[in-house]
Amino acid sequence: MIGLRFPKLKCERIVILTGADAVKISALSVVISFMLFGAFVAFEGTDPLVAYEHIFSFAFDPKLGLPITLHRGFFLVFNTLAFIIPMAAGIWNIGMEGQFYLGTIGAFAVAYSFPDLNQAILIPLMLISGAIFGAAYGALAGFLKGKMNVNEVVVTIMLNNIAFWLVYLLTVGGPWAGIAESTSKPLPKNACAPMVWNTPFTSIFVIVVAILVYFFLKKTTIGYQIRTLGSNPIVAKHVGISAPKISVIVMAIGGAIAGLSGYHMWAGDPAFLMIPRPEAYKAIGDLTYWGIILGLICLLNPLTSVPASIFIGSIIVGTTVLVRRLRMPFGLDVLFLGIISLVFAAFQFFHQYRIRRVKVVIGK
Amino acid sequence: MSTTEADILFKDVKKGEIILEMRGITKIYPGGVVANDHIDFDLRAGEIHALLGENGAGKTTLMNILYGLLRPDEGEIYIRGRKVEFKSPLDAIRMGIGMVHQHRKLIPAHTVLENIVLGHPKVGKILNLHEIEREVKELCEKYGFKLDLHAKVWQLSAGEKQMVEIVKALYRGARILILDEPTSELTPVETEKFLESIKVMAEKGLGIVPFVTHKLPIVLSVADRITILRRGKVVARMSREEATMVNLAKRMVGREVLFRTVRVKTKIGEPILEVRDLHALNDRGVPAVRGISFVIREGEIFGIAGVTGNGQQELAEVLIGLRKPIKGKIIFRGRDITNASILERWKLGMGYIPPEREFGAIKDFTLVENIAMNYYFDEKFVKSKFLLDYDKLRELAMKAISEFNIMAPGVDTKAGHLSGGNLQKLILARVMMRRPKLLIANLPTHGLDVGATEFVRNKLMEYKKEGAAVLLISEDLDEVLSLSDRVAPIYEGRFVSILPIEMVKKEEIGAMMAGAISEGVAE
Amino acid sequence: MIWPFITRSLGIATILLLAAIGELLDERAGVLNVGIEGLMLFGGAAGFLAALKWGLLAGFIVGTIVGGAFGLLHAVLSITLKVNQVVSGMGIWLFAMGFVTYWADRYSGPLPMGMVSPSIHGLSPMFFIALAILFAIWFILSRTHLGLKIRSVGEDPSTAEVSGVNVVKIRYLCTTIGGLLGGLAGAFLTLTYLACWSHLPTMGLGWVALALVQFSIWRPPILLAGALLFGFIWQFAISPETIYAGIPAPLPVLRMLPFAVTIIFLTVISSERFRKKWALAKPAALGQPYIKE
């Protein structure tokens, strides 16, 4: 009898995923996302290649989009780092929006209270205050998670909503209200961020932060405890790592970094604070959610989060062109966020299984 | 209840008739491991036919094949002469095969009745529990089981849980009962009761197949026939009359069983750990440790012998700080550490080997990172205050590999690539290389093969020789007796006695573990 | 003045109830879906757009089905592909945020005149439908063989499997029903409660529903009480003047209230005293993928 040969797909469980494979999976999910996004663009009647050309040529044009790309991109780096540190300990921080708003409040409160301070003192003060506000807000969720065992996902989302209304309270008809609707009074001159290559100096600052976070997680004793807890909470407990302590620490550090993004966001270009009506498209707060997906796609590596964030920043900025020049509908940037999130979630499958073609022979 | 497929299949079955036959069962796992190699097996109605074999002899595979969880690569199964093929456990259940698992397959949060009913094909869409209760009660009466059907399963003892599983299988119409290590978690008293009831069941015409690893005397006392597996093959089959302890053990292991760990006497030094009237609750809030006091001194191994679930796990957890005591005092090297954190205890010189390897190593971490688990708080391995000294840790990991004979390609390999025995050695290495004054070894050889077991036991003995104190918790009485200088049998949260090894009689300890002798000795 | 406030509160309670009872069913089967907010957004957007095209009834039907489709997607991801349930739920939520913004925001605005949901003195019959669904799910869980199977799958899937329960089927069923109910909740929000589409109209209601399920200790009667309570708190936060004209607090302060109360409730329910009860009630296999050996 002649054996029949045909290829068959077989699912195998992976015991340990190698770093290289994980990178491949992440990269592949980004590529697939681009293809799907292209399909949407095509559905809207635009050639995807033309659209991508428009997106990137605008986003990286030094005279047009590049400053905004960098600004938004570095904003994402802050929020990605704020997600990565708690996640390394197994804690879902999706409260970057709230921590960012609180950081904004912290920074602006200092600026409005001491408008006449010397720039060299005022700006560090604003940054420190923003970091402290964000850290406190993050630590609150960390405390509830660690000490009281309250689900951090729900708590951070609730805190986001509270923070939004807090900013709204201050800005719309509140003590910080400016002349235009939904904006605050302008920041004092001394509080504005010095620009480096058309982007606030905090962009350079966050690169340093990313490197520090990398070494923090990799080399320090606390970083080791964080990673141990994140990898296996039971083992961590057995060797004396205190989960409550670590969850407060990681959420405080994450919150501080997200808090710093408050200054970065506003103190450069607009130099005042904008908060949309709740029913309106609130692009800035929604941007922080990119931190989740960027953190996961970068496999919690703080260093790769920098280029990845800039890249995503370019898409966020570039898609505005599709709206203005090609008359495409609003919200394409968040659509891309959505697509990449879902595709990435689906690709998690490959973190556990590998599909192999096996030859099956029937008959002998 | 209407007639089932099994009812028809087993109609008018006579005692002594062959009801189950397995012919030439072969199973080869990917990777080429031959787990079952042409195994023949048969079972008569009303017979207890035990299957004996060591870990890795292929028992589990055979059992899973018989229960439809695995499919054999070759071979056939016949029930009353009819060839059958099981695609899932459901097929096996339908053909009258019932399984009583070693790790109970019951849902703790549900009542006994709910557990018995779950998934039963003949139960209506809306649960008519009164009707079912009546039927289950009838069944219990027939075989002499006493069960509170409305109790939640988590409230039951190990023996009662096993009874629930048996009733569940019988209610499903089982005619052939597979018992996986049926007595491993039972106290001697429960074991007696259990043996009585399986004799009753066999008398009423059921075929029973216990799969057994260790407790050979039990096998001898009830089995009509015994089949022995070794390395996937049937090596012997005998009737009860032919079998003796010695030849059973010899056939199982394939060589004379010898313990090569030799107890050495060391000078007993200062007291290291002193425990006074310790009380603690278990996870469900029930007292588990109920007034335990003892002292361990330098240079001795203190063994705690007991059946699972008598408070030894809770005691170990209280000692290392994983569980808070409700009363009592723990004094370690002259300091009261009753309320100290886990980390403080490690720093003071306690060491803990957890009962499950999953609690002791992280598979995604390299060997170096795993070793670091006991050094991240140690000043000698921290530089400039915050940084872990990975160079020193690497050196330590290399030392661990050579000293503890760990089979690994290198120190940067992830721990997940190691085998179970090597993983246990890794855990042992990271704990013991800290040179703790007190080593709490909680089931240190659990699930290890003979070679690794011997290695671990020798390491403990060596460690004692260096003057450390060791607290050994084990379910294997022979292990406790061969290593310990003093032995404390534990029963229901109390030490029945604390005996120097010279005064120990094995039968007496066994009776104490069963609660048959209560001495209530405190030091 | 007080009657409209009550009917509006019951409107919010209806949304919470529909979304939360679906999630409760999911979780009882061991599947956590943190993406309810996303299911509601999809249900709301699809329902709104369908209503614009084919009328109100079609809106409800389409919204429900689309919600169910995403429930099914969560099932495929988390059960078949064994993706971490939180990652999958987040993915669906973020996808929903992006997709409905792109897809439905261009139709922002109220429903056309005359497209008014039926009401009994201002109270939507949907409230009673939600009550009926709640009762039905409570009955199924506590009194039927199917309910026993669902609870068993949530407690210990491998035991359920050897007892002859098809774990995958049960989990798919529950997750899809949870999706359908989430979609219906969203459709009710945009078609009846708001009667309009605006940017991300759910405003965190889905997350409150998720919290409510934990708060209920996975029991439908407590869930009902929680949904009513939060319905009133939420409505009070939006329009306090209907209760008491002279409320001096500026609006935003009140808008924080439901979220703050949620955190406080969750903290209390997670405290040591309740935790024991909680630990006993929590489906033991919640959040864990079922991997057959």
CSV table of N, CA, C and O in Angstrom, one decimal, chain C residues 13-15 17-18 21 125-135:
chain,number,residue,atom,x,y,z
C,13,ALA,N,-30.3,52.2,36.1
C,13,ALA,CA,-30.2,50.9,36.8
C,13,ALA,C,-30.4,49.8,35.8
C,13,ALA,O,-29.8,48.7,35.9
C,14,THR,N,-31.3,50.0,34.8
C,14,THR,CA,-31.6,49.0,33.8
C,14,THR,C,-30.3,48.7,33.0
C,14,THR,O,-30.0,47.5,32.8
C,15,ILE,N,-29.6,49.8,32.6
C,15,ILE,CA,-28.3,49.6,31.9
C,15,ILE,C,-27.4,48.8,32.7
C,15,ILE,O,-26.8,47.8,32.2
C,17,LEU,N,-27.9,46.8,35.2
C,17,LEU,CA,-28.5,45.5,35.4
C,17,LEU,C,-28.2,44.5,34.3
C,17,LEU,O,-27.7,43.4,34.4
C,18,LEU,N,-28.5,45.0,33.1
C,18,LEU,CA,-28.4,44.2,31.9
C,18,LEU,C,-26.9,43.8,31.7
C,18,LEU,O,-26.5,42.7,31.5
C,21,ILE,N,-25.6,41.6,34.8
C,21,ILE,CA,-26.1,40.2,34.9
C,21,ILE,C,-25.4,39.3,33.9
C,21,ILE,O,-25.1,38.1,34.1
C,125,PRO,N,-40.3,49.8,29.6
C,125,PRO,CA,-40.6,48.4,29.8
C,125,PRO,C,-39.3,47.6,29.9
C,125,PRO,O,-39.3,46.5,30.5
C,126,MET,N,-38.2,48.2,29.4
C,126,MET,CA,-36.9,47.4,29.4
C,126,MET,C,-36.5,47.1,30.8
C,126,MET,O,-35.9,46.1,31.1
C,127,PHE,N,-36.9,48.0,31.8
C,127,PHE,CA,-36.6,47.7,33.1
C,127,PHE,C,-37.2,46.4,33.6
C,127,PHE,O,-36.5,45.6,34.3
C,128,PHE,N,-38.4,46.1,33.2
C,128,PHE,CA,-39.0,44.9,33.6
C,128,PHE,C,-38.4,43.7,32.8
C,128,PHE,O,-38.3,42.6,33.4
C,129,ILE,N,-38.0,44.0,31.6
C,129,ILE,CA,-37.3,42.9,30.8
C,129,ILE,C,-36.0,42.5,31.6
C,129,ILE,O,-35.7,41.4,31.7
C,130,ALA,N,-35.3,43.6,32.0
C,130,ALA,CA,-34.1,43.3,32.7
C,130,ALA,C,-34.3,42.5,34.0
C,130,ALA,O,-33.6,41.6,34.3
C,131,LEU,N,-35.4,42.9,34.7
C,131,LEU,CA,-35.7,42.1,35.9
C,131,LEU,C,-36.0,40.7,35.6
C,131,LEU,O,-35.6,39.8,36.3
C,132,ALA,N,-36.7,40.5,34.5
C,132,ALA,CA,-37.1,39.1,34.1
C,132,ALA,C,-35.8,38.3,33.7
C,132,ALA,O,-35.7,37.2,34.1
C,133,ILE,N,-34.9,39.0,33.0
C,133,ILE,CA,-33.6,38.3,32.7
C,133,ILE,C,-32.9,38.0,33.9
C,133,ILE,O,-32.3,36.9,34.1
C,134,LEU,N,-32.8,38.9,34.8
C,134,LEU,CA,-32.1,38.7,36.1
C,134,LEU,C,-32.7,37.4,36.8
C,134,LEU,O,-32.0,36.6,37.3
C,135,PHE,N,-34.1,37.4,36.9
C,135,PHE,CA,-34.7,36.3,37.5
C,135,PHE,C,-34.4,35.0,36.8
C,135,PHE,O,-34.1,34.0,37.4
